[in-house]
Amino acid sequence: MKHAITLENIQYSYARAPVLQDITFSVTPGDFFIVIGPNGSGKSTLMKLIAGISQPDKGMVKILERPVHSYRRKNLARQIAFVPQSVPIDFPFTVKEVVLMGRSPYQGMLGLENKEDMEKTQQAITFTGLAHLADRKMNQLSGGECQRVFIARAICQEPSVLLLDEPTAALDLSHQIRIMDLMEKLKSEKQITIVMVSHDVNLAAMYGNRLLLLDKGRVAKIGPPQEVLTYQNLERSYGCTLLVDKNPLGDVPRVTLVPGKFVPK
Ligand code: ADP
Ligand code: MG
């Protein structure tokens, strides 16, 4: 089977400090692949390399077995949509206009939208619970609403791989679960490969079929949630005390932070 994404011996530095080293792994089509790891471990950098926004110093990133840099921009945009961690909020467009931008890889030179583009835009807006805000300007939205607009734009792009960098970070509980359920649905109904960065290890355990724990720019562990989310792996990487037991909802680990006052002396 073709791999959706392959990274071979990736090395990347900002200025001179190496940020990613010896990164080799692949993502299978239809995976719900979740990247976890401490702040500064290189997660966002990794996503930018996969999206083709940054170039590695060494190694190769392939999308559907083809080097990411060999794609024309529009063709790459039909394969990959990227929702970055921070998105510009001072954006002089309405919600509907931003979501419609997701259709640009399918439009001709003039960028004219057709009926299908408008329908897909409307669907993505409804899916992400933004219908009541469709004509609102982006600078009049909350952080979480903005985040949902960029998720809607990515969905509208109908990629085969959806990359999301901490998409639920600014979302309230119901929108977190709604976005995660939506990703699960895109995966199971449309066979879209989901690659997501998340700090929520419990959501990662419940939704991800493969997890990558990144630590100081290296792959600390990769595999199913049961293998990655052990207290040994997590305590080693995060340096804090954790309780890992079984989630009452299913056969996945559950991670609980242990406050100082509960840590045995
Ligand atoms: P994460 O997303 O896991 O928190 P990042 O990939 O954003 O981590 O950053 C990894 C490391 O690279 C951090 O040490 C960060 O300070 C550094 N870094 C990120 N962006 C830049 C940049 N533009 N210039 C220099 N260093 C950067
Ligand atoms: Mg980040």
mmCIF file of C-alpha atoms and ligand atoms in Angstrom:
data_model
loop_
_atom_site.group_PDB
_atom_site.id
_atom_site.type_symbol
_atom_site.label_atom_id
_atom_site.label_comp_id
_atom_site.label_asym_id
_atom_site.label_seq_id
_atom_site.Cartn_x
_atom_site.Cartn_y
_atom_site.Cartn_z
ATOM 1 C CA MET A 1 0.000 0.000 0.000
ATOM 2 C CA LYS A 2 1.176 3.517 -0.771
ATOM 3 C CA HIS A 3 2.146 5.600 2.218
ATOM 4 C CA ALA A 4 0.286 8.877 2.686
ATOM 5 C CA ILE A 5 3.357 10.527 4.214
ATOM 6 C CA THR A 6 6.958 9.380 4.532
ATOM 7 C CA LEU A 7 9.770 11.146 6.365
ATOM 8 C CA GLU A 8 13.255 9.793 5.808
ATOM 9 C CA ASN A 9 16.129 10.849 8.051
ATOM 10 C CA ILE A 10 14.893 14.380 8.506
ATOM 11 C CA GLN A 11 17.126 16.970 10.066
ATOM 12 C CA TYR A 12 16.130 20.595 10.524
ATOM 13 C CA SER A 13 17.716 23.604 12.244
ATOM 14 C CA TYR A 14 16.671 27.199 12.812
ATOM 15 C CA ALA A 15 19.862 29.259 12.593
ATOM 16 C CA ARG A 16 22.348 26.679 13.882
ATOM 17 C CA ALA A 17 20.495 24.863 16.643
ATOM 18 C CA PRO A 18 19.148 21.491 15.479
ATOM 19 C CA VAL A 19 15.417 21.265 16.169
ATOM 20 C CA LEU A 20 14.638 17.926 14.509
ATOM 21 C CA GLN A 21 17.056 15.031 14.153
ATOM 22 C CA ASP A 22 16.891 11.502 12.705
ATOM 23 C CA ILE A 23 13.161 11.663 12.079
ATOM 24 C CA THR A 24 12.013 8.632 10.109
ATOM 25 C CA PHE A 25 8.442 7.376 10.024
ATOM 26 C CA SER A 26 5.508 6.947 7.707
ATOM 27 C CA VAL A 27 1.774 7.475 7.937
ATOM 28 C CA THR A 28 -0.591 5.007 6.290
ATOM 29 C CA PRO A 29 -3.644 6.263 4.378
ATOM 30 C CA GLY A 30 -6.619 6.369 6.725
ATOM 31 C CA ASP A 31 -4.499 6.752 9.874
ATOM 32 C CA PHE A 32 -5.609 9.107 12.620
ATOM 33 C CA PHE A 33 -2.041 10.004 13.520
ATOM 34 C CA ILE A 34 -1.478 12.235 16.546
ATOM 35 C CA VAL A 35 1.793 13.949 17.444
ATOM 36 C CA ILE A 36 2.319 14.708 21.123
ATOM 37 C CA GLY A 37 5.324 16.047 23.022
ATOM 38 C CA PRO A 38 6.485 18.830 25.339
ATOM 39 C CA ASN A 39 6.549 22.505 24.327
ATOM 40 C CA GLY A 40 9.437 23.208 22.005
ATOM 41 C CA SER A 41 9.958 19.544 21.089
ATOM 42 C CA GLY A 42 9.553 20.403 17.381
ATOM 43 C CA LYS A 43 5.917 19.458 16.662
ATOM 44 C CA SER A 44 4.999 22.602 14.726
ATOM 45 C CA THR A 45 8.291 22.488 12.845
ATOM 46 C CA LEU A 46 7.526 18.894 11.867
ATOM 47 C CA MET A 47 4.095 19.898 10.560
ATOM 48 C CA LYS A 48 5.587 22.726 8.472
ATOM 49 C CA LEU A 49 8.036 20.283 6.899
ATOM 50 C CA ILE A 50 5.219 17.854 6.045
ATOM 51 C CA ALA A 51 3.150 20.704 4.603
ATOM 52 C CA GLY A 52 6.097 21.686 2.393
ATOM 53 C CA ILE A 53 6.315 25.152 3.985
ATOM 54 C CA SER A 54 9.854 24.540 5.274
ATOM 55 C CA GLN A 55 12.593 22.466 3.659
ATOM 56 C CA PRO A 56 14.648 20.003 5.727
ATOM 57 C CA ASP A 57 18.440 20.443 5.934
ATOM 58 C CA LYS A 58 18.770 16.724 5.356
ATOM 59 C CA GLY A 59 16.413 13.921 4.411
ATOM 60 C CA MET A 60 13.221 13.776 2.420
ATOM 61 C CA VAL A 61 9.501 14.315 2.943
ATOM 62 C CA LYS A 62 7.202 12.419 0.585
ATOM 63 C CA ILE A 63 3.483 12.826 0.124
ATOM 64 C CA LEU A 64 1.842 9.828 -1.564
ATOM 65 C CA GLU A 65 5.332 8.512 -2.363
ATOM 66 C CA ARG A 66 6.356 11.716 -4.193
ATOM 67 C CA PRO A 67 8.788 14.319 -2.792
ATOM 68 C CA VAL A 68 6.729 17.164 -1.380
ATOM 69 C CA HIS A 69 8.870 19.749 -3.187
ATOM 70 C CA SER A 70 8.151 18.127 -6.579
ATOM 71 C CA TYR A 71 4.447 19.076 -6.457
ATOM 72 C CA ARG A 72 3.068 22.172 -8.094
ATOM 73 C CA ARG A 73 1.404 24.379 -5.500
ATOM 74 C CA LYS A 74 -2.126 23.736 -6.650
ATOM 75 C CA ASN A 75 -1.628 19.978 -6.903
ATOM 76 C CA LEU A 76 -0.121 19.868 -3.421
ATOM 77 C CA ALA A 77 -3.106 21.840 -2.102
ATOM 78 C CA ARG A 78 -5.420 19.149 -3.458
ATOM 79 C CA GLN A 79 -3.499 16.534 -1.473
ATOM 80 C CA ILE A 80 -2.735 18.388 1.751
ATOM 81 C CA ALA A 81 -4.575 20.996 3.786
ATOM 82 C CA PHE A 82 -2.801 22.545 6.753
ATOM 83 C CA VAL A 83 -4.336 24.298 9.738
ATOM 84 C CA PRO A 84 -1.400 26.044 11.443
ATOM 85 C CA GLN A 85 -1.122 26.564 15.189
ATOM 86 C CA SER A 86 -1.441 30.320 14.978
ATOM 87 C CA VAL A 87 -3.381 31.962 12.241
ATOM 88 C CA PRO A 88 -3.538 35.671 11.425
ATOM 89 C CA ILE A 89 -6.570 37.265 13.050
ATOM 90 C CA ASP A 90 -6.227 40.610 11.324
ATOM 91 C CA PHE A 91 -7.719 39.243 8.150
ATOM 92 C CA PRO A 92 -9.988 41.615 6.195
ATOM 93 C CA PHE A 93 -12.400 38.879 5.071
ATOM 94 C CA THR A 94 -15.677 37.389 6.201
ATOM 95 C CA VAL A 95 -15.978 33.841 7.505
ATOM 96 C CA LYS A 96 -17.621 32.677 4.292
ATOM 97 C CA GLU A 97 -14.890 34.269 2.153
ATOM 98 C CA VAL A 98 -12.134 32.558 4.142
ATOM 99 C CA VAL A 99 -13.810 29.144 3.972
ATOM 100 C CA LEU A 100 -14.377 29.558 0.230
ATOM 101 C CA MET A 101 -10.595 30.075 -0.180
ATOM 102 C CA GLY A 102 -10.334 26.331 0.506
ATOM 103 C CA ARG A 103 -11.818 25.789 -2.955
ATOM 104 C CA SER A 104 -9.085 27.731 -4.791
ATOM 105 C CA PRO A 105 -7.065 24.586 -5.739
ATOM 106 C CA TYR A 106 -10.049 23.550 -7.848
ATOM 107 C CA GLN A 107 -10.763 26.885 -9.500
ATOM 108 C CA GLY A 108 -9.493 28.146 -12.836
ATOM 109 C CA MET A 109 -7.299 31.176 -13.524
ATOM 110 C CA LEU A 110 -10.030 33.653 -12.707
ATOM 111 C CA GLY A 111 -10.825 32.001 -9.387
ATOM 112 C CA LEU A 112 -14.550 32.011 -10.049
ATOM 113 C CA GLU A 113 -16.576 29.833 -7.749
ATOM 114 C CA ASN A 114 -19.251 27.484 -9.066
ATOM 115 C CA LYS A 115 -22.321 25.986 -7.441
ATOM 116 C CA GLU A 116 -20.340 23.035 -6.052
ATOM 117 C CA ASP A 117 -17.810 25.382 -4.418
ATOM 118 C CA MET A 118 -20.621 27.305 -2.742
ATOM 119 C CA GLU A 119 -22.301 24.106 -1.532
ATOM 120 C CA LYS A 120 -19.069 22.708 -0.097
ATOM 121 C CA THR A 121 -18.371 26.032 1.607
ATOM 122 C CA GLN A 122 -21.826 26.006 3.170
ATOM 123 C CA GLN A 123 -21.406 22.382 4.301
ATOM 124 C CA ALA A 124 -18.050 23.090 5.953
ATOM 125 C CA ILE A 125 -19.516 26.153 7.692
ATOM 126 C CA THR A 126 -22.435 24.126 9.029
ATOM 127 C CA PHE A 127 -20.189 21.220 10.094
ATOM 128 C CA THR A 128 -18.027 23.537 12.187
ATOM 129 C CA GLY A 129 -21.000 25.334 13.764
ATOM 130 C CA LEU A 130 -20.309 28.675 12.108
ATOM 131 C CA ALA A 131 -23.580 29.238 10.213
ATOM 132 C CA HIS A 132 -24.622 32.152 12.431
ATOM 133 C CA LEU A 133 -21.249 33.848 11.846
ATOM 134 C CA ALA A 134 -20.939 33.305 8.077
ATOM 135 C CA ASP A 135 -21.047 37.017 7.183
ATOM 136 C CA ARG A 136 -19.030 38.235 10.175
ATOM 137 C CA LYS A 137 -15.542 39.716 9.605
ATOM 138 C CA MET A 138 -12.672 37.578 10.899
ATOM 139 C CA ASN A 139 -11.436 40.333 13.248
ATOM 140 C CA GLN A 140 -14.780 40.221 15.041
ATOM 141 C CA LEU A 141 -14.454 36.593 16.149
ATOM 142 C CA SER A 142 -13.148 34.921 19.287
ATOM 143 C CA GLY A 143 -9.949 32.810 19.120
ATOM 144 C CA GLY A 144 -11.910 29.555 19.118
ATOM 145 C CA GLU A 145 -14.281 30.769 16.402
ATOM 146 C CA CYS A 146 -11.311 31.800 14.254
ATOM 147 C CA GLN A 147 -9.759 28.399 14.728
ATOM 148 C CA ARG A 148 -12.964 26.749 13.534
ATOM 149 C CA VAL A 149 -13.013 28.953 10.423
ATOM 150 C CA PHE A 150 -9.545 27.710 9.434
ATOM 151 C CA ILE A 151 -10.615 24.138 10.112
ATOM 152 C CA ALA A 152 -13.662 24.721 7.880
ATOM 153 C CA ARG A 153 -11.413 26.111 5.137
ATOM 154 C CA ALA A 154 -9.201 23.004 5.324
ATOM 155 C CA ILE A 155 -12.213 20.654 5.145
ATOM 156 C CA CYS A 156 -13.530 22.550 2.142
ATOM 157 C CA GLN A 157 -10.210 21.902 0.409
ATOM 158 C CA GLU A 158 -11.073 18.150 0.327
ATOM 159 C CA PRO A 159 -7.475 17.000 0.735
ATOM 160 C CA SER A 160 -6.351 13.400 1.055
ATOM 161 C CA VAL A 161 -4.263 14.418 4.075
ATOM 162 C CA LEU A 162 -5.400 16.899 6.699
ATOM 163 C CA LEU A 163 -2.675 18.394 8.909
ATOM 164 C CA LEU A 164 -3.795 20.203 12.037
ATOM 165 C CA ASP A 165 -1.521 21.861 14.584
ATOM 166 C CA GLU A 166 -3.269 21.995 17.973
ATOM 167 C CA PRO A 167 -6.692 22.552 16.401
ATOM 168 C CA THR A 168 -8.608 22.144 19.641
ATOM 169 C CA ALA A 169 -6.334 24.291 21.825
ATOM 170 C CA ALA A 170 -8.674 27.309 21.945
ATOM 171 C CA LEU A 171 -11.933 25.394 21.827
ATOM 172 C CA ASP A 172 -14.492 24.814 24.570
ATOM 173 C CA LEU A 173 -15.403 21.250 25.529
ATOM 174 C CA SER A 174 -18.280 20.768 23.110
ATOM 175 C CA HIS A 175 -16.364 22.190 20.158
ATOM 176 C CA GLN A 176 -13.326 20.041 20.999
ATOM 177 C CA ILE A 177 -15.333 16.862 20.797
ATOM 178 C CA ARG A 178 -17.240 18.091 17.763
ATOM 179 C CA ILE A 179 -14.015 18.761 15.844
ATOM 180 C CA MET A 180 -12.524 15.423 16.918
ATOM 181 C CA ASP A 181 -15.704 13.575 15.886
ATOM 182 C CA LEU A 182 -15.682 15.423 12.595
ATOM 183 C CA MET A 183 -12.081 14.337 11.948
ATOM 184 C CA GLU A 184 -13.018 10.753 12.796
ATOM 185 C CA LYS A 185 -15.903 10.987 10.338
ATOM 186 C CA LEU A 186 -13.706 12.432 7.558
ATOM 187 C CA LYS A 187 -11.322 9.569 8.186
ATOM 188 C CA SER A 188 -13.891 6.783 8.183
ATOM 189 C CA GLU A 189 -16.276 8.093 5.512
ATOM 190 C CA LYS A 190 -13.896 9.847 3.132
ATOM 191 C CA GLN A 191 -10.674 7.945 3.914
ATOM 192 C CA ILE A 192 -8.890 11.213 4.686
ATOM 193 C CA THR A 193 -5.623 10.732 6.568
ATOM 194 C CA ILE A 194 -5.578 12.900 9.683
ATOM 195 C CA VAL A 195 -2.286 14.131 11.161
ATOM 196 C CA MET A 196 -2.793 16.233 14.249
ATOM 197 C CA VAL A 197 -0.674 17.838 16.934
ATOM 198 C CA SER A 198 -2.388 17.784 20.312
ATOM 199 C CA HIS A 199 -1.509 18.421 23.931
ATOM 200 C CA ASP A 200 -4.538 16.496 25.039
ATOM 201 C CA VAL A 201 -3.146 13.014 25.580
ATOM 202 C CA ASN A 202 -6.576 11.683 26.541
ATOM 203 C CA LEU A 203 -8.168 12.821 23.295
ATOM 204 C CA ALA A 204 -5.103 11.415 21.515
ATOM 205 C CA ALA A 205 -5.674 8.055 23.242
ATOM 206 C CA MET A 206 -9.352 7.941 22.269
ATOM 207 C CA TYR A 207 -9.072 9.076 18.645
ATOM 208 C CA GLY A 208 -5.561 8.280 17.426
ATOM 209 C CA ASN A 209 -4.738 4.846 16.089
ATOM 210 C CA ARG A 210 -1.026 5.783 15.991
ATOM 211 C CA LEU A 211 0.755 8.268 18.184
ATOM 212 C CA LEU A 212 4.172 9.863 17.863
ATOM 213 C CA LEU A 213 5.813 11.150 21.024
ATOM 214 C CA LEU A 214 8.353 13.771 20.058
ATOM 215 C CA ASP A 215 10.993 14.741 22.603
ATOM 216 C CA LYS A 216 13.793 17.269 22.048
ATOM 217 C CA GLY A 217 13.455 16.937 18.301
ATOM 218 C CA ARG A 218 13.639 13.157 18.201
ATOM 219 C CA VAL A 219 11.114 10.341 17.984
ATOM 220 C CA ALA A 220 10.840 9.099 21.580
ATOM 221 C CA LYS A 221 8.129 6.554 20.779
ATOM 222 C CA ILE A 222 5.770 5.736 17.936
ATOM 223 C CA GLY A 223 2.926 3.221 17.931
ATOM 224 C CA PRO A 224 -0.609 2.593 19.151
ATOM 225 C CA PRO A 225 -1.805 4.591 22.205
ATOM 226 C CA GLN A 226 -1.289 1.612 24.550
ATOM 227 C CA GLU A 227 2.421 1.497 23.686
ATOM 228 C CA VAL A 228 3.113 5.235 23.652
ATOM 229 C CA LEU A 229 1.047 6.432 26.602
ATOM 230 C CA THR A 230 2.776 4.540 29.380
ATOM 231 C CA TYR A 231 3.666 6.508 32.498
ATOM 232 C CA GLN A 232 7.332 5.658 31.932
ATOM 233 C CA ASN A 233 7.378 7.207 28.428
ATOM 234 C CA LEU A 234 5.317 10.216 29.461
ATOM 235 C CA GLU A 235 7.161 10.960 32.702
ATOM 236 C CA ARG A 236 10.501 10.665 30.916
ATOM 237 C CA SER A 237 9.497 13.149 28.226
ATOM 238 C CA TYR A 238 7.335 15.574 30.221
ATOM 239 C CA GLY A 239 9.199 15.367 33.538
ATOM 240 C CA CYS A 240 6.107 15.387 35.734
ATOM 241 C CA THR A 241 4.254 12.791 37.792
ATOM 242 C CA LEU A 242 1.330 11.128 36.058
ATOM 243 C CA LEU A 243 -1.173 8.413 36.756
ATOM 244 C CA VAL A 244 -1.971 6.174 33.796
ATOM 245 C CA ASP A 245 -4.871 3.741 34.068
ATOM 246 C CA LYS A 246 -7.551 2.418 31.726
ATOM 247 C CA ASN A 247 -10.210 4.725 30.367
ATOM 248 C CA PRO A 248 -13.659 3.547 31.525
ATOM 249 C CA LEU A 249 -14.982 4.359 28.023
ATOM 250 C CA GLY A 250 -12.870 1.743 26.262
ATOM 251 C CA ASP A 251 -9.632 -0.120 25.949
ATOM 252 C CA VAL A 252 -7.362 2.944 25.856
ATOM 253 C CA PRO A 253 -5.084 4.500 28.453
ATOM 254 C CA ARG A 254 -6.251 7.410 30.580
ATOM 255 C CA VAL A 255 -3.717 9.924 31.821
ATOM 256 C CA THR A 256 -4.247 12.004 34.950
ATOM 257 C CA LEU A 257 -1.920 14.764 36.123
ATOM 258 C CA VAL A 258 -0.806 14.238 39.689
ATOM 259 C CA PRO A 259 -0.640 17.542 41.632
ATOM 260 C CA GLY A 260 2.326 18.027 43.968
ATOM 261 C CA LYS A 261 0.202 17.548 47.080
ATOM 262 C CA PHE A 262 -0.636 13.975 45.965
ATOM 263 C CA VAL A 263 2.927 12.945 45.097
ATOM 264 C CA PRO A 264 4.267 10.626 47.839
ATOM 265 C CA LYS A 265 7.323 12.145 49.519
HETATM 266 P P1 ADP B 1 6.470 22.781 19.450
HETATM 267 O O1 ADP B 1 5.453 23.018 18.383
HETATM 268 O O2 ADP B 1 6.691 21.343 19.749
HETATM 269 O O3 ADP B 1 6.160 23.539 20.706
HETATM 270 P P2 ADP B 1 8.279 24.179 17.634
HETATM 271 O O4 ADP B 1 8.412 23.291 16.459
HETATM 272 O O5 ADP B 1 7.401 25.371 17.498
HETATM 273 O O6 ADP B 1 7.878 23.315 18.920
HETATM 274 O O7 ADP B 1 9.716 24.686 18.047
HETATM 275 C C1 ADP B 1 10.801 23.809 18.231
HETATM 276 C C2 ADP B 1 12.029 24.602 18.678
HETATM 277 O O8 ADP B 1 12.404 25.491 17.650
HETATM 278 C C3 ADP B 1 11.802 25.457 19.921
HETATM 279 O O9 ADP B 1 12.970 25.405 20.690
HETATM 280 C C4 ADP B 1 11.579 26.835 19.373
HETATM 281 O O10 ADP B 1 11.997 27.797 20.303
HETATM 282 C C5 ADP B 1 12.419 26.824 18.123
HETATM 283 N N1 ADP B 1 11.869 27.689 17.068
HETATM 284 C C6 ADP B 1 10.617 27.645 16.560
HETATM 285 N N2 ADP B 1 10.445 28.543 15.580
HETATM 286 C C7 ADP B 1 11.629 29.185 15.456
HETATM 287 C C8 ADP B 1 12.106 30.225 14.611
HETATM 288 N N3 ADP B 1 11.331 30.775 13.681
HETATM 289 N N4 ADP B 1 13.391 30.632 14.780
HETATM 290 C C9 ADP B 1 14.198 30.065 15.704
HETATM 291 N N5 ADP B 1 13.814 29.086 16.523
HETATM 292 C C10 ADP B 1 12.546 28.642 16.415
HETATM 293 MG MG MG B 2 3.703 24.066 18.294
#
